mmCIF file of C-alpha atoms and ligand atoms in Angstrom:
data_model
loop_
_atom_site.group_PDB
_atom_site.id
_atom_site.type_symbol
_atom_site.label_atom_id
_atom_site.label_comp_id
_atom_site.label_asym_id
_atom_site.label_seq_id
_atom_site.Cartn_x
_atom_site.Cartn_y
_atom_site.Cartn_z
ATOM 1 C CA UNK A 29 78.546 -69.576 -11.885
ATOM 2 C CA UNK A 30 77.044 -67.616 -9.144
ATOM 3 C CA UNK A 31 75.821 -70.309 -6.777
ATOM 4 C CA UNK A 32 74.992 -74.090 -6.999
ATOM 5 C CA UNK A 33 71.642 -75.169 -7.734
ATOM 6 C CA UNK A 34 70.558 -78.339 -6.684
ATOM 7 C CA UNK A 35 69.104 -79.110 -9.968
ATOM 8 C CA UNK A 36 72.054 -77.560 -12.100
ATOM 9 C CA UNK A 37 74.256 -80.152 -13.979
ATOM 10 C CA UNK A 38 77.316 -78.101 -13.454
ATOM 11 C CA UNK A 39 80.466 -79.951 -12.033
ATOM 12 C CA UNK A 40 81.655 -77.263 -9.536
ATOM 13 C CA UNK A 41 81.893 -79.372 -6.122
ATOM 14 C CA UNK A 42 84.969 -81.699 -5.702
ATOM 15 C CA UNK A 43 83.017 -83.806 -3.418
ATOM 16 C CA UNK A 44 80.166 -84.000 -5.785
ATOM 17 C CA UNK A 45 82.737 -85.016 -8.657
ATOM 18 C CA UNK A 46 83.927 -87.957 -6.423
ATOM 19 C CA UNK A 47 80.579 -89.286 -6.256
ATOM 20 C CA UNK A 48 79.633 -88.912 -9.637
ATOM 21 C CA UNK A 49 82.763 -90.689 -10.624
ATOM 22 C CA UNK A 50 81.693 -93.740 -8.722
ATOM 23 C CA UNK A 51 78.287 -93.908 -10.532
ATOM 24 C CA UNK A 52 79.784 -93.113 -13.929
ATOM 25 C CA UNK A 53 79.455 -96.172 -16.409
ATOM 26 C CA UNK A 54 82.771 -97.036 -17.530
ATOM 27 C CA UNK A 55 81.681 -99.211 -20.610
ATOM 28 C CA UNK A 56 79.022 -98.984 -23.373
ATOM 29 C CA UNK A 57 77.273 -101.930 -21.975
ATOM 30 C CA UNK A 58 76.714 -100.348 -18.573
ATOM 31 C CA UNK A 59 75.334 -97.010 -20.124
ATOM 32 C CA UNK A 60 71.707 -96.644 -19.875
ATOM 33 C CA UNK A 61 69.741 -94.539 -22.549
ATOM 34 C CA UNK A 62 70.599 -92.745 -25.742
ATOM 35 C CA UNK A 63 70.242 -96.011 -27.572
ATOM 36 C CA UNK A 64 70.668 -94.985 -30.990
ATOM 37 C CA UNK A 65 73.866 -92.816 -30.177
ATOM 38 C CA UNK A 66 75.276 -95.744 -28.144
ATOM 39 C CA UNK A 67 74.731 -97.967 -31.238
ATOM 40 C CA UNK A 68 76.645 -95.633 -33.555
ATOM 41 C CA UNK A 69 79.398 -95.197 -31.140
ATOM 42 C CA UNK A 70 79.762 -98.768 -30.936
ATOM 43 C CA UNK A 71 79.921 -99.256 -34.618
ATOM 44 C CA UNK A 72 82.578 -96.574 -34.914
ATOM 45 C CA UNK A 73 84.672 -97.704 -32.106
ATOM 46 C CA UNK A 74 84.504 -101.443 -33.502
ATOM 47 C CA UNK A 75 85.350 -100.392 -36.775
ATOM 48 C CA UNK A 76 88.517 -98.405 -35.581
ATOM 49 C CA UNK A 77 89.616 -101.328 -33.438
ATOM 50 C CA UNK A 78 89.116 -103.650 -36.298
ATOM 51 C CA UNK A 79 91.443 -101.456 -38.493
ATOM 52 C CA UNK A 80 93.835 -101.058 -35.547
ATOM 53 C CA UNK A 81 93.489 -97.385 -35.945
ATOM 54 C CA UNK A 82 92.834 -94.504 -33.293
ATOM 55 C CA UNK A 83 89.059 -93.640 -33.278
ATOM 56 C CA UNK A 84 88.046 -90.611 -35.412
ATOM 57 C CA UNK A 85 87.747 -87.144 -33.726
ATOM 58 C CA UNK A 86 84.371 -86.745 -32.071
ATOM 59 C CA UNK A 87 82.142 -83.815 -31.166
ATOM 60 C CA UNK A 88 79.817 -84.501 -28.333
ATOM 61 C CA UNK A 89 77.068 -81.774 -27.987
ATOM 62 C CA UNK A 90 74.087 -81.214 -25.850
ATOM 63 C CA UNK A 91 72.732 -79.668 -22.556
ATOM 64 C CA UNK A 92 74.963 -80.250 -19.401
ATOM 65 C CA UNK A 93 74.571 -83.431 -17.321
ATOM 66 C CA UNK A 94 73.552 -85.681 -20.014
ATOM 67 C CA UNK A 95 76.745 -87.710 -20.069
ATOM 68 C CA UNK A 96 79.201 -86.049 -22.616
ATOM 69 C CA UNK A 97 82.231 -86.544 -20.192
ATOM 70 C CA UNK A 98 81.152 -89.966 -19.251
ATOM 71 C CA UNK A 99 80.971 -90.940 -22.897
ATOM 72 C CA UNK A 100 84.557 -89.521 -23.547
ATOM 73 C CA UNK A 101 85.865 -91.701 -20.637
ATOM 74 C CA UNK A 102 83.785 -94.723 -22.048
ATOM 75 C CA UNK A 103 85.345 -94.265 -25.586
ATOM 76 C CA UNK A 104 88.774 -94.399 -23.924
ATOM 77 C CA UNK A 105 87.815 -97.541 -21.839
ATOM 78 C CA UNK A 106 86.338 -99.205 -24.881
ATOM 79 C CA UNK A 107 89.264 -98.257 -26.959
ATOM 80 C CA UNK A 108 91.714 -99.575 -24.183
ATOM 81 C CA UNK A 109 93.775 -96.248 -24.160
ATOM 82 C CA UNK A 110 94.281 -93.328 -21.830
ATOM 83 C CA UNK A 111 92.326 -90.147 -21.670
ATOM 84 C CA UNK A 112 93.789 -86.816 -20.898
ATOM 85 C CA UNK A 113 90.864 -84.226 -19.800
ATOM 86 C CA UNK A 114 90.983 -80.464 -19.990
ATOM 87 C CA UNK A 115 88.637 -77.799 -20.993
ATOM 88 C CA UNK A 116 88.509 -74.993 -23.317
ATOM 89 C CA UNK A 117 88.761 -72.079 -20.735
ATOM 90 C CA UNK A 118 91.757 -73.912 -18.981
ATOM 91 C CA UNK A 119 93.822 -74.143 -22.110
ATOM 92 C CA UNK A 120 95.321 -70.736 -22.054
ATOM 93 C CA UNK A 121 98.923 -71.171 -23.590
ATOM 94 C CA UNK A 122 100.080 -73.131 -26.665
ATOM 95 C CA UNK A 123 103.076 -74.331 -24.527
ATOM 96 C CA UNK A 124 100.384 -75.990 -22.092
ATOM 97 C CA UNK A 125 98.865 -77.504 -25.040
ATOM 98 C CA UNK A 126 102.208 -78.401 -26.669
ATOM 99 C CA UNK A 127 103.074 -80.474 -23.471
ATOM 100 C CA UNK A 128 99.937 -82.417 -23.590
ATOM 101 C CA UNK A 129 99.927 -83.279 -27.282
ATOM 102 C CA UNK A 130 103.466 -84.654 -27.468
ATOM 103 C CA UNK A 131 102.762 -86.851 -24.558
ATOM 104 C CA UNK A 132 99.732 -88.530 -26.160
ATOM 105 C CA UNK A 133 100.347 -92.120 -27.191
ATOM 106 C CA UNK A 134 98.879 -93.786 -30.366
ATOM 107 C CA UNK A 135 95.011 -93.973 -29.871
ATOM 108 C CA UNK A 136 94.996 -91.941 -26.716
ATOM 109 C CA UNK A 137 92.095 -89.489 -26.226
ATOM 110 C CA UNK A 138 92.253 -85.874 -25.493
ATOM 111 C CA UNK A 139 89.205 -84.662 -24.162
ATOM 112 C CA UNK A 140 88.233 -80.962 -24.264
ATOM 113 C CA UNK A 141 85.208 -80.067 -22.304
ATOM 114 C CA UNK A 142 83.419 -76.593 -23.233
ATOM 115 C CA UNK A 143 85.461 -76.619 -26.462
ATOM 116 C CA UNK A 144 83.527 -73.656 -27.873
ATOM 117 C CA UNK A 145 85.374 -71.504 -25.244
ATOM 118 C CA UNK A 146 88.858 -72.286 -26.664
ATOM 119 C CA UNK A 147 90.706 -69.058 -27.630
ATOM 120 C CA UNK A 148 91.346 -68.429 -31.237
ATOM 121 C CA UNK A 149 94.953 -68.767 -30.852
ATOM 122 C CA UNK A 150 94.807 -72.212 -29.255
ATOM 123 C CA UNK A 151 92.198 -73.220 -31.742
ATOM 124 C CA UNK A 152 94.279 -72.220 -34.737
ATOM 125 C CA UNK A 153 97.206 -74.028 -32.971
ATOM 126 C CA UNK A 154 95.220 -77.133 -32.791
ATOM 127 C CA UNK A 155 94.289 -77.372 -36.445
ATOM 128 C CA UNK A 156 97.371 -79.031 -37.902
ATOM 129 C CA UNK A 157 97.439 -81.358 -34.745
ATOM 130 C CA UNK A 158 93.883 -82.569 -35.601
ATOM 131 C CA UNK A 159 94.220 -82.762 -39.149
ATOM 132 C CA UNK A 160 97.611 -83.969 -39.802
ATOM 133 C CA UNK A 161 98.930 -85.039 -36.304
ATOM 134 C CA UNK A 162 101.582 -82.405 -36.199
ATOM 135 C CA UNK A 163 102.109 -79.026 -34.552
ATOM 136 C CA UNK A 164 104.180 -75.991 -35.679
ATOM 137 C CA UNK A 165 105.961 -74.574 -32.788
ATOM 138 C CA UNK A 166 107.904 -71.485 -32.936
ATOM 139 C CA UNK A 167 111.087 -71.410 -30.867
ATOM 140 C CA UNK A 168 113.321 -68.352 -30.107
ATOM 141 C CA UNK A 169 112.277 -64.759 -30.754
ATOM 142 C CA UNK A 170 112.972 -62.057 -33.333
ATOM 143 C CA UNK A 171 115.759 -62.927 -35.769
ATOM 144 C CA UNK A 172 116.132 -66.220 -34.380
ATOM 145 C CA UNK A 173 112.688 -67.554 -34.348
ATOM 146 C CA UNK A 174 112.034 -70.552 -36.253
ATOM 147 C CA UNK A 175 109.308 -72.969 -36.715
ATOM 148 C CA UNK A 176 109.692 -76.689 -35.628
ATOM 149 C CA UNK A 177 107.467 -79.150 -37.038
ATOM 150 C CA UNK A 178 106.664 -81.656 -34.316
ATOM 151 C CA UNK A 179 105.206 -84.880 -35.404
ATOM 152 C CA UNK A 180 102.517 -86.357 -33.073
ATOM 153 C CA UNK A 181 101.038 -89.730 -32.402
ATOM 154 C CA UNK A 182 97.462 -90.580 -33.807
ATOM 155 C CA UNK A 183 95.367 -89.356 -31.009
ATOM 156 C CA UNK A 184 91.617 -88.941 -30.850
ATOM 157 C CA UNK A 185 90.160 -85.531 -29.940
ATOM 158 C CA UNK A 186 86.834 -85.668 -28.117
ATOM 159 C CA UNK A 187 85.097 -82.365 -27.756
ATOM 160 C CA UNK A 188 82.065 -81.639 -25.548
ATOM 161 C CA UNK A 189 79.909 -78.477 -26.093
ATOM 162 C CA UNK A 190 76.718 -77.206 -24.818
ATOM 163 C CA UNK A 191 76.390 -75.078 -27.785
ATOM 164 C CA UNK A 192 77.315 -76.541 -31.161
ATOM 165 C CA UNK A 193 76.465 -73.259 -32.981
ATOM 166 C CA UNK A 194 79.037 -71.520 -31.133
ATOM 167 C CA UNK A 195 82.035 -73.469 -32.541
ATOM 168 C CA UNK A 196 83.850 -72.020 -35.583
ATOM 169 C CA UNK A 197 83.177 -73.751 -38.750
ATOM 170 C CA UNK A 198 86.662 -74.833 -39.434
ATOM 171 C CA UNK A 199 86.998 -76.534 -36.014
ATOM 172 C CA UNK A 200 83.478 -78.106 -36.508
ATOM 173 C CA UNK A 201 84.480 -79.435 -39.650
ATOM 174 C CA UNK A 202 87.611 -81.204 -38.404
ATOM 175 C CA UNK A 203 85.659 -83.690 -36.460
ATOM 176 C CA UNK A 204 84.663 -86.880 -38.107
ATOM 177 C CA UNK A 205 81.866 -87.863 -35.804
ATOM 178 C CA UNK A 206 79.223 -85.815 -34.339
ATOM 179 C CA UNK A 207 76.873 -87.042 -31.649
ATOM 180 C CA UNK A 208 73.918 -85.121 -30.073
ATOM 181 C CA UNK A 209 72.808 -85.966 -26.658
ATOM 182 C CA UNK A 210 69.284 -85.433 -25.855
ATOM 183 C CA UNK A 211 67.308 -85.396 -22.467
ATOM 184 C CA UNK A 212 66.386 -88.781 -21.013
ATOM 185 C CA UNK A 213 62.768 -90.062 -20.733
ATOM 186 C CA UNK A 214 61.496 -90.761 -17.279
ATOM 187 C CA UNK A 215 61.755 -94.496 -17.678
ATOM 188 C CA UNK A 216 65.681 -94.452 -18.555
ATOM 189 C CA UNK A 217 66.176 -92.109 -15.531
ATOM 190 C CA UNK A 218 64.241 -94.570 -13.302
ATOM 191 C CA UNK A 219 66.816 -97.252 -14.382
ATOM 192 C CA UNK A 220 69.878 -95.011 -13.696
ATOM 193 C CA UNK A 221 68.342 -94.080 -10.322
ATOM 194 C CA UNK A 222 67.930 -97.836 -9.592
ATOM 195 C CA UNK A 223 71.601 -98.417 -10.757
ATOM 196 C CA UNK A 224 72.955 -95.706 -8.729
ATOM 197 C CA UNK A 225 71.041 -96.673 -5.581
ATOM 198 C CA UNK A 226 72.625 -100.147 -6.109
ATOM 199 C CA UNK A 227 76.116 -98.805 -6.158
ATOM 200 C CA UNK A 228 75.500 -96.675 -3.246
ATOM 201 C CA UNK A 229 73.859 -99.700 -1.511
ATOM 202 C CA UNK A 230 70.894 -97.908 -0.485
ATOM 203 C CA UNK A 231 67.370 -99.451 -0.617
ATOM 204 C CA UNK A 232 64.710 -97.735 -2.687
ATOM 205 C CA UNK A 233 61.140 -98.344 -3.374
ATOM 206 C CA UNK A 234 60.070 -98.459 -7.159
ATOM 207 C CA UNK A 235 57.635 -95.581 -6.903
ATOM 208 C CA UNK A 236 60.348 -93.541 -5.035
ATOM 209 C CA UNK A 237 62.730 -94.109 -7.957
ATOM 210 C CA UNK A 238 60.013 -92.942 -10.213
ATOM 211 C CA UNK A 239 59.390 -89.719 -8.358
ATOM 212 C CA UNK A 240 63.131 -88.903 -8.409
ATOM 213 C CA UNK A 241 63.340 -89.782 -12.221
ATOM 214 C CA UNK A 242 60.246 -87.481 -12.938
ATOM 215 C CA UNK A 243 61.866 -84.392 -11.032
ATOM 216 C CA UNK A 244 65.249 -84.811 -12.693
ATOM 217 C CA UNK A 245 64.534 -82.575 -15.647
ATOM 218 C CA UNK A 246 65.751 -85.370 -18.258
ATOM 219 C CA UNK A 247 69.269 -85.253 -16.804
ATOM 220 C CA UNK A 248 71.069 -88.221 -15.174
ATOM 221 C CA UNK A 249 73.477 -85.854 -13.162
ATOM 222 C CA UNK A 250 70.555 -84.327 -11.640
ATOM 223 C CA UNK A 251 68.871 -87.861 -10.899
ATOM 224 C CA UNK A 252 71.979 -88.833 -9.104
ATOM 225 C CA UNK A 253 72.210 -85.712 -7.156
ATOM 226 C CA UNK A 254 68.579 -85.817 -6.129
ATOM 227 C CA UNK A 255 69.162 -89.360 -5.141
ATOM 228 C CA UNK A 256 71.854 -88.493 -2.869
ATOM 229 C CA UNK A 257 69.801 -85.802 -1.207
ATOM 230 C CA UNK A 258 66.882 -88.013 -0.648
ATOM 231 C CA UNK A 259 69.318 -90.830 0.587
ATOM 232 C CA UNK A 260 70.537 -88.223 3.303
ATOM 233 C CA UNK A 261 66.984 -87.329 4.192
ATOM 234 C CA UNK A 262 66.172 -91.206 4.590
ATOM 235 C CA UNK A 263 68.961 -91.509 6.821
ATOM 236 C CA UNK A 264 68.315 -88.643 9.038
ATOM 237 C CA UNK A 265 64.481 -88.590 9.070
ATOM 238 C CA UNK A 266 63.694 -92.153 8.421
ATOM 239 C CA UNK A 267 65.185 -95.656 8.618
ATOM 240 C CA UNK A 268 67.619 -95.265 5.625
ATOM 241 C CA UNK A 269 65.209 -96.784 3.182
ATOM 242 C CA UNK A 270 63.897 -94.639 0.280
ATOM 243 C CA UNK A 271 60.386 -94.903 0.486
ATOM 244 C CA UNK A 272 57.856 -93.124 -1.529
ATOM 245 C CA UNK A 273 56.883 -90.758 1.213
ATOM 246 C CA UNK A 274 60.331 -90.139 2.178
ATOM 247 C CA UNK A 275 61.344 -89.163 -1.508
ATOM 248 C CA UNK A 276 58.384 -86.915 -1.904
ATOM 249 C CA UNK A 277 59.145 -85.116 1.379
ATOM 250 C CA UNK A 278 62.890 -84.745 0.709
ATOM 251 C CA UNK A 279 62.346 -83.283 -2.750
ATOM 252 C CA UNK A 280 59.418 -80.822 -1.408
ATOM 253 C CA UNK A 281 61.919 -79.894 1.447
ATOM 254 C CA UNK A 282 64.616 -79.092 -1.317
ATOM 255 C CA UNK A 283 61.972 -76.802 -3.326
ATOM 256 C CA UNK A 284 62.111 -79.371 -6.297
ATOM 257 C CA UNK A 285 58.381 -79.369 -7.679
ATOM 258 C CA UNK A 286 56.460 -82.031 -9.475
ATOM 259 C CA UNK A 287 58.037 -81.171 -12.694
ATOM 260 C CA UNK A 288 61.488 -80.915 -11.249
ATOM 261 C CA UNK A 289 61.777 -76.999 -11.438
ATOM 262 C CA UNK A 290 63.741 -75.423 -8.523
ATOM 263 C CA UNK A 291 63.708 -71.902 -7.182
ATOM 264 C CA UNK A 292 65.688 -70.263 -10.241
ATOM 265 C CA UNK A 293 63.431 -72.014 -12.853
ATOM 266 C CA UNK A 294 60.294 -70.683 -10.995
ATOM 267 C CA UNK A 295 61.990 -67.200 -10.559
ATOM 268 C CA UNK A 296 62.880 -67.198 -14.377
ATOM 269 C CA UNK A 297 59.240 -68.013 -15.383
ATOM 270 C CA UNK A 298 57.806 -65.299 -12.681
ATOM 271 C CA UNK A 299 60.118 -62.430 -14.119
ATOM 272 C CA UNK A 300 59.103 -63.299 -17.750
ATOM 273 C CA UNK A 301 55.334 -63.397 -16.767
ATOM 274 C CA UNK A 302 54.934 -60.771 -14.122
ATOM 275 C CA UNK A 303 57.792 -58.382 -14.799
ATOM 276 C CA UNK A 304 57.937 -58.397 -18.493
ATOM 277 C CA UNK A 305 54.040 -59.204 -18.912
ATOM 278 C CA UNK A 306 54.726 -62.782 -20.434
ATOM 279 C CA UNK A 307 57.635 -61.378 -22.788
ATOM 280 C CA UNK A 308 59.143 -61.030 -25.137
ATOM 281 C CA UNK A 309 62.271 -60.174 -23.234
ATOM 282 C CA UNK A 310 65.878 -60.240 -24.182
ATOM 283 C CA UNK A 311 68.216 -62.718 -22.416
ATOM 284 C CA UNK A 312 70.499 -59.740 -21.331
ATOM 285 C CA UNK A 313 67.567 -58.080 -19.526
ATOM 286 C CA UNK A 314 66.504 -61.353 -17.808
ATOM 287 C CA UNK A 315 69.960 -62.022 -16.636
ATOM 288 C CA UNK A 316 70.263 -58.524 -15.106
ATOM 289 C CA UNK A 317 66.763 -58.796 -13.662
ATOM 290 C CA UNK A 318 67.694 -62.120 -12.148
ATOM 291 C CA UNK A 319 71.114 -61.149 -11.059
ATOM 292 C CA UNK A 320 72.527 -64.262 -12.872
ATOM 293 C CA UNK A 321 75.002 -64.901 -15.711
ATOM 294 C CA UNK A 322 73.762 -65.034 -19.180
ATOM 295 C CA UNK A 323 75.514 -68.404 -19.615
ATOM 296 C CA UNK A 324 73.974 -69.803 -16.581
ATOM 297 C CA UNK A 325 70.325 -69.215 -17.815
ATOM 298 C CA UNK A 326 71.400 -70.219 -21.526
ATOM 299 C CA UNK A 327 73.077 -73.364 -20.443
ATOM 300 C CA UNK A 328 71.491 -74.477 -17.316
ATOM 301 C CA UNK A 329 67.993 -73.135 -17.027
ATOM 302 C CA UNK A 330 66.653 -72.373 -20.625
ATOM 303 C CA UNK A 331 67.223 -75.885 -22.301
ATOM 304 C CA UNK A 332 64.529 -77.829 -20.009
ATOM 305 C CA UNK A 333 62.193 -74.910 -20.280
ATOM 306 C CA UNK A 334 62.427 -74.896 -23.889
ATOM 307 C CA UNK A 335 62.096 -78.665 -24.066
ATOM 308 C CA UNK A 336 58.872 -78.725 -21.925
ATOM 309 C CA UNK A 337 57.336 -75.757 -23.694
ATOM 310 C CA UNK A 338 57.268 -73.278 -20.951
ATOM 311 C CA UNK A 339 59.645 -71.040 -22.821
ATOM 312 C CA UNK A 340 59.873 -70.063 -26.351
ATOM 313 C CA UNK A 341 62.889 -68.038 -27.954
ATOM 314 C CA UNK A 342 61.427 -65.742 -30.489
ATOM 315 C CA UNK A 343 63.443 -63.179 -32.566
ATOM 316 C CA UNK A 344 62.254 -60.353 -30.180
ATOM 317 C CA UNK A 345 63.309 -62.326 -27.010
ATOM 318 C CA UNK A 346 62.100 -65.026 -24.711
ATOM 319 C CA UNK A 347 58.130 -65.638 -24.146
ATOM 320 C CA UNK A 348 56.608 -67.694 -21.281
ATOM 321 C CA UNK A 349 53.961 -70.110 -22.343
ATOM 322 C CA UNK A 350 50.139 -70.245 -20.916
ATOM 323 C CA UNK A 351 51.273 -73.658 -19.386
ATOM 324 C CA UNK A 352 54.103 -72.126 -17.376
ATOM 325 C CA UNK A 353 51.703 -69.518 -16.092
ATOM 326 C CA UNK A 354 49.337 -72.211 -15.142
ATOM 327 C CA UNK A 355 51.869 -74.419 -13.527
ATOM 328 C CA UNK A 356 52.915 -71.463 -11.223
ATOM 329 C CA UNK A 357 49.264 -70.688 -10.849
ATOM 330 C CA UNK A 358 49.432 -67.121 -12.256
ATOM 331 C CA UNK A 359 46.565 -65.812 -14.040
ATOM 332 C CA UNK A 360 47.689 -63.377 -17.064
ATOM 333 C CA UNK A 361 45.484 -62.739 -19.837
ATOM 334 C CA UNK A 362 48.100 -61.545 -22.094
ATOM 335 C CA UNK A 363 49.862 -64.735 -22.044
ATOM 336 C CA UNK A 364 46.838 -66.639 -22.640
ATOM 337 C CA UNK A 365 46.623 -64.320 -25.957
ATOM 338 C CA UNK A 366 50.141 -65.566 -26.926
ATOM 339 C CA UNK A 367 49.119 -69.228 -26.904
ATOM 340 C CA UNK A 368 49.412 -69.026 -30.678
ATOM 341 C CA UNK A 369 53.228 -68.550 -30.412
ATOM 342 C CA UNK A 370 53.596 -71.945 -29.189
HETATM 343 N N1 ADE B 2 75.038 -92.474 -14.399
HETATM 344 C C1 ADE B 2 74.929 -91.183 -15.010
HETATM 345 N N2 ADE B 2 74.459 -91.413 -16.564
HETATM 346 C C2 ADE B 2 74.292 -92.742 -16.553
HETATM 347 C C3 ADE B 2 73.793 -93.389 -17.670
HETATM 348 N N3 ADE B 2 73.544 -92.899 -18.937
HETATM 349 N N4 ADE B 2 73.751 -94.786 -17.650
HETATM 350 C C4 ADE B 2 73.972 -95.400 -16.467
HETATM 351 N N5 ADE B 2 74.460 -94.624 -15.416
HETATM 352 C C5 ADE B 2 74.522 -93.289 -15.675
#
């Protein structure tokens, strides 16, 4: 990740992680939004508890910041078991994974974030662990090498990914439960902002919470981050109370516009519209022009642009919509003619 954006939902700042942790709901009943999904998780967990079994392996997928990690912790709390969290890129050696797996107790959760980034070796090593709760571990080398079959406790693998399509079919097929998290509507984000404000012991006007919710790109992690920026502003420039006016001013000062788009979002749209005449343009060319990683654009920027219809993916590349040009106040007749693409 090249740099931090206020509206990205990446977890890269340890200080930020600490605050997110205090705001994170611990049980399903505290969780706001994703009602259907919550219902399904509750049934699955209640059934597993009723049978006295570990929960089934679960795959959570959807854009960053919507609560995949939070849900993994909630699953552990609801089951009354421990959670061990790691990530696809962090798991480099089978030995490390072996250590984690053999320490898991009955019903414990192994949470692997960015599971689509597991190496092929680690992934294959995982298959018997997931399927039969055992691992084949090779000890010694050359002529003395032998396979030791190590039994494991019945644990639950919870995988999270922003890109379900990038998971290999054999891994995907080993999950019993799949849950897709979608962007939150503004009313739910408003509730989340109120809940977080209460936990942070800050006073907030209803309309101010609405403004923050409306600029959070459907993402709770962004809502919580914006709330903290607005709280800072209220403490320094006001009397500590988050009024409508303070919220508006603080977010304007941060360069977050009325739709929640930040500098990088607007830059992406401007590049497609002005530099590539509305598109289509390939993601590689876009990333190079913007000097950003492809993954940053695909995971952090694009999903919301696609959701609000400002960008469309076509076979020949990305195209900007007439609404995107209008939002930025750019006149481009070629884009207006592309309306039929949307
Ligand atoms: N904080 C972050 N996400 C949340 C959610 N979905 N419900 C309640 N609080 C949250």
